[in-house]
JSON list of C-alpha atoms in Angstrom, two decimals:
[
{"chain": "A", "resi": 1, "resn": "UNK", "atom": "CA", "xyz": [-0.23, -0.25, -0.18]},
{"chain": "A", "resi": 2, "resn": "UNK", "atom": "CA", "xyz": [1.23, 3.17, -1.08]},
{"chain": "A", "resi": 3, "resn": "UNK", "atom": "CA", "xyz": [0.06, 6.98, -0.59]},
{"chain": "A", "resi": 4, "resn": "UNK", "atom": "CA", "xyz": [0.90, 9.37, -3.10]},
{"chain": "A", "resi": 5, "resn": "UNK", "atom": "CA", "xyz": [0.57, 13.32, -1.25]},
{"chain": "A", "resi": 6, "resn": "UNK", "atom": "CA", "xyz": [0.35, 16.57, -2.97]},
{"chain": "A", "resi": 7, "resn": "UNK", "atom": "CA", "xyz": [0.69, 19.79, -0.45]},
{"chain": "A", "resi": 8, "resn": "UNK", "atom": "CA", "xyz": [-0.35, 23.22, -1.74]},
{"chain": "A", "resi": 9, "resn": "UNK", "atom": "CA", "xyz": [1.21, 26.62, -0.03]},
{"chain": "A", "resi": 10, "resn": "UNK", "atom": "CA", "xyz": [-1.24, 29.28, 0.81]},
{"chain": "A", "resi": 11, "resn": "UNK", "atom": "CA", "xyz": [1.78, 31.85, 0.30]},
{"chain": "A", "resi": 12, "resn": "UNK", "atom": "CA", "xyz": [5.80, 30.90, -1.20]},
{"chain": "A", "resi": 13, "resn": "UNK", "atom": "CA", "xyz": [7.28, 32.53, 1.86]},
{"chain": "A", "resi": 14, "resn": "UNK", "atom": "CA", "xyz": [6.27, 29.51, 3.81]},
{"chain": "A", "resi": 15, "resn": "UNK", "atom": "CA", "xyz": [8.29, 27.46, 1.15]},
{"chain": "A", "resi": 16, "resn": "UNK", "atom": "CA", "xyz": [11.58, 27.73, 3.47]},
{"chain": "A", "resi": 17, "resn": "UNK", "atom": "CA", "xyz": [9.38, 26.42, 6.78]},
{"chain": "A", "resi": 18, "resn": "UNK", "atom": "CA", "xyz": [8.08, 23.73, 4.46]},
{"chain": "A", "resi": 19, "resn": "UNK", "atom": "CA", "xyz": [11.01, 22.52, 3.81]},
{"chain": "A", "resi": 20, "resn": "UNK", "atom": "CA", "xyz": [12.18, 22.48, 7.22]},
{"chain": "A", "resi": 21, "resn": "UNK", "atom": "CA", "xyz": [9.52, 20.51, 9.12]},
{"chain": "A", "resi": 22, "resn": "UNK", "atom": "CA", "xyz": [9.32, 17.95, 6.14]},
{"chain": "A", "resi": 23, "resn": "UNK", "atom": "CA", "xyz": [13.61, 17.22, 6.93]},
{"chain": "A", "resi": 24, "resn": "UNK", "atom": "CA", "xyz": [12.67, 16.93, 10.46]},
{"chain": "A", "resi": 25, "resn": "UNK", "atom": "CA", "xyz": [9.52, 15.00, 10.14]},
{"chain": "A", "resi": 26, "resn": "UNK", "atom": "CA", "xyz": [11.39, 12.28, 8.04]},
{"chain": "A", "resi": 27, "resn": "UNK", "atom": "CA", "xyz": [14.74, 12.25, 10.87]},
{"chain": "A", "resi": 28, "resn": "UNK", "atom": "CA", "xyz": [11.70, 11.95, 13.80]},
{"chain": "A", "resi": 29, "resn": "UNK", "atom": "CA", "xyz": [10.01, 9.25, 11.43]},
{"chain": "A", "resi": 30, "resn": "UNK", "atom": "CA", "xyz": [13.93, 7.30, 11.67]},
{"chain": "A", "resi": 31, "resn": "UNK", "atom": "CA", "xyz": [14.13, 7.81, 15.08]},
{"chain": "A", "resi": 32, "resn": "UNK", "atom": "CA", "xyz": [10.64, 6.37, 15.87]},
{"chain": "A", "resi": 33, "resn": "UNK", "atom": "CA", "xyz": [11.90, 3.37, 14.00]},
{"chain": "A", "resi": 34, "resn": "UNK", "atom": "CA", "xyz": [8.30, 2.40, 12.01]},
{"chain": "A", "resi": 35, "resn": "UNK", "atom": "CA", "xyz": [9.29, -1.10, 10.85]},
{"chain": "A", "resi": 36, "resn": "UNK", "atom": "CA", "xyz": [8.84, -0.63, 7.03]},
{"chain": "A", "resi": 37, "resn": "UNK", "atom": "CA", "xyz": [7.51, 2.32, 6.65]},
{"chain": "A", "resi": 38, "resn": "UNK", "atom": "CA", "xyz": [9.39, 4.43, 3.56]},
{"chain": "A", "resi": 39, "resn": "UNK", "atom": "CA", "xyz": [8.18, 8.15, 3.27]},
{"chain": "A", "resi": 40, "resn": "UNK", "atom": "CA", "xyz": [9.89, 10.53, 0.50]},
{"chain": "A", "resi": 41, "resn": "UNK", "atom": "CA", "xyz": [9.23, 13.73, 0.24]},
{"chain": "A", "resi": 42, "resn": "UNK", "atom": "CA", "xyz": [9.92, 16.18, -3.46]},
{"chain": "A", "resi": 43, "resn": "UNK", "atom": "CA", "xyz": [9.70, 20.05, -3.94]},
{"chain": "A", "resi": 44, "resn": "UNK", "atom": "CA", "xyz": [8.69, 20.92, -7.54]},
{"chain": "A", "resi": 45, "resn": "UNK", "atom": "CA", "xyz": [9.67, 23.53, -9.84]},
{"chain": "A", "resi": 46, "resn": "UNK", "atom": "CA", "xyz": [6.26, 25.63, -8.13]},
{"chain": "A", "resi": 47, "resn": "UNK", "atom": "CA", "xyz": [7.36, 26.78, -5.03]},
{"chain": "A", "resi": 48, "resn": "UNK", "atom": "CA", "xyz": [4.04, 26.00, -2.76]},
{"chain": "A", "resi": 49, "resn": "UNK", "atom": "CA", "xyz": [3.67, 22.67, -4.18]},
{"chain": "A", "resi": 50, "resn": "UNK", "atom": "CA", "xyz": [5.22, 19.88, -2.93]},
{"chain": "A", "resi": 51, "resn": "UNK", "atom": "CA", "xyz": [4.78, 15.61, -2.83]},
{"chain": "A", "resi": 52, "resn": "UNK", "atom": "CA", "xyz": [5.15, 13.11, -0.52]},
{"chain": "A", "resi": 53, "resn": "UNK", "atom": "CA", "xyz": [5.37, 9.66, -1.58]},
{"chain": "A", "resi": 54, "resn": "UNK", "atom": "CA", "xyz": [4.70, 7.12, 1.81]},
{"chain": "A", "resi": 55, "resn": "UNK", "atom": "CA", "xyz": [4.91, 2.82, 1.18]},
{"chain": "A", "resi": 56, "resn": "UNK", "atom": "CA", "xyz": [3.67, 0.48, 3.95]},
{"chain": "A", "resi": 57, "resn": "UNK", "atom": "CA", "xyz": [3.26, -2.95, 4.13]},
{"chain": "A", "resi": 58, "resn": "UNK", "atom": "CA", "xyz": [0.36, -3.12, 5.99]},
{"chain": "A", "resi": 59, "resn": "UNK", "atom": "CA", "xyz": [-2.06, -1.25, 7.57]},
{"chain": "A", "resi": 60, "resn": "UNK", "atom": "CA", "xyz": [-0.75, -1.45, 11.17]},
{"chain": "A", "resi": 61, "resn": "UNK", "atom": "CA", "xyz": [2.12, 0.15, 9.69]},
{"chain": "A", "resi": 62, "resn": "UNK", "atom": "CA", "xyz": [-0.27, 2.66, 7.96]},
{"chain": "A", "resi": 63, "resn": "UNK", "atom": "CA", "xyz": [-2.17, 3.53, 11.21]},
{"chain": "A", "resi": 64, "resn": "UNK", "atom": "CA", "xyz": [1.35, 3.71, 12.99]},
{"chain": "A", "resi": 65, "resn": "UNK", "atom": "CA", "xyz": [2.54, 6.59, 10.75]},
{"chain": "A", "resi": 66, "resn": "UNK", "atom": "CA", "xyz": [-0.78, 8.40, 11.46]},
{"chain": "A", "resi": 67, "resn": "UNK", "atom": "CA", "xyz": [-0.10, 7.86, 14.68]},
{"chain": "A", "resi": 68, "resn": "UNK", "atom": "CA", "xyz": [3.40, 8.80, 15.55]},
{"chain": "A", "resi": 69, "resn": "UNK", "atom": "CA", "xyz": [4.68, 12.01, 17.21]},
{"chain": "A", "resi": 70, "resn": "UNK", "atom": "CA", "xyz": [6.43, 13.35, 14.45]},
{"chain": "A", "resi": 71, "resn": "UNK", "atom": "CA", "xyz": [3.73, 13.17, 11.80]},
{"chain": "A", "resi": 72, "resn": "UNK", "atom": "CA", "xyz": [1.24, 14.93, 14.95]},
{"chain": "A", "resi": 73, "resn": "UNK", "atom": "CA", "xyz": [4.57, 17.67, 14.49]},
{"chain": "A", "resi": 74, "resn": "UNK", "atom": "CA", "xyz": [4.59, 18.33, 10.99]},
{"chain": "A", "resi": 75, "resn": "UNK", "atom": "CA", "xyz": [0.58, 18.47, 10.84]},
{"chain": "A", "resi": 76, "resn": "UNK", "atom": "CA", "xyz": [0.51, 21.29, 13.77]},
{"chain": "A", "resi": 77, "resn": "UNK", "atom": "CA", "xyz": [3.73, 22.68, 13.06]},
{"chain": "A", "resi": 78, "resn": "UNK", "atom": "CA", "xyz": [2.81, 23.98, 8.68]},
{"chain": "A", "resi": 79, "resn": "UNK", "atom": "CA", "xyz": [-1.10, 22.64, 8.89]},
{"chain": "A", "resi": 80, "resn": "UNK", "atom": "CA", "xyz": [-1.76, 26.57, 8.67]},
{"chain": "A", "resi": 81, "resn": "UNK", "atom": "CA", "xyz": [0.37, 26.95, 5.96]},
{"chain": "A", "resi": 82, "resn": "UNK", "atom": "CA", "xyz": [-1.43, 24.46, 3.11]},
{"chain": "A", "resi": 83, "resn": "UNK", "atom": "CA", "xyz": [-3.83, 26.29, 1.04]},
{"chain": "A", "resi": 84, "resn": "UNK", "atom": "CA", "xyz": [-6.32, 23.15, 1.63]},
{"chain": "A", "resi": 85, "resn": "UNK", "atom": "CA", "xyz": [-6.16, 19.59, 3.19]},
{"chain": "A", "resi": 86, "resn": "UNK", "atom": "CA", "xyz": [-3.25, 17.81, 1.20]},
{"chain": "A", "resi": 87, "resn": "UNK", "atom": "CA", "xyz": [-4.31, 15.65, -1.14]},
{"chain": "A", "resi": 88, "resn": "UNK", "atom": "CA", "xyz": [-4.21, 11.54, -1.17]},
{"chain": "A", "resi": 89, "resn": "UNK", "atom": "CA", "xyz": [-4.18, 9.00, -3.70]},
{"chain": "A", "resi": 90, "resn": "UNK", "atom": "CA", "xyz": [-3.61, 5.27, -3.07]},
{"chain": "A", "resi": 91, "resn": "UNK", "atom": "CA", "xyz": [-1.12, 4.56, -5.30]},
{"chain": "A", "resi": 92, "resn": "UNK", "atom": "CA", "xyz": [0.06, 0.66, -6.31]},
{"chain": "A", "resi": 93, "resn": "UNK", "atom": "CA", "xyz": [3.89, -0.56, -6.76]},
{"chain": "A", "resi": 94, "resn": "UNK", "atom": "CA", "xyz": [4.50, -1.72, -10.94]},
{"chain": "A", "resi": 95, "resn": "UNK", "atom": "CA", "xyz": [8.52, -1.93, -10.36]},
{"chain": "A", "resi": 96, "resn": "UNK", "atom": "CA", "xyz": [11.54, -0.42, -8.45]},
{"chain": "A", "resi": 97, "resn": "UNK", "atom": "CA", "xyz": [15.05, -0.73, -8.02]},
{"chain": "A", "resi": 98, "resn": "UNK", "atom": "CA", "xyz": [14.71, -0.14, -4.21]},
{"chain": "A", "resi": 99, "resn": "UNK", "atom": "CA", "xyz": [15.49, -3.75, -2.05]}
]
């Protein structure tokens, strides 16, 4: 199970805070050690748009991510800067160079 998440900011001036928050989220998730979770985040040419790719081996791991302290901190930190709620699309892997 995987998710593609699009984040859109209200203001370009929030871009740096979003970047810092995404890096802190990744560092926090690493320290929490949620087994099987893979999260990557990406910026785009549009300074207001970011993408996240989350990969979970099962619903238990997905719930562990949703309940994590790192994700709660991220939401509280940057949630108010979003132009709208993040758009989430379920995606399914086909092929990858990841082990």
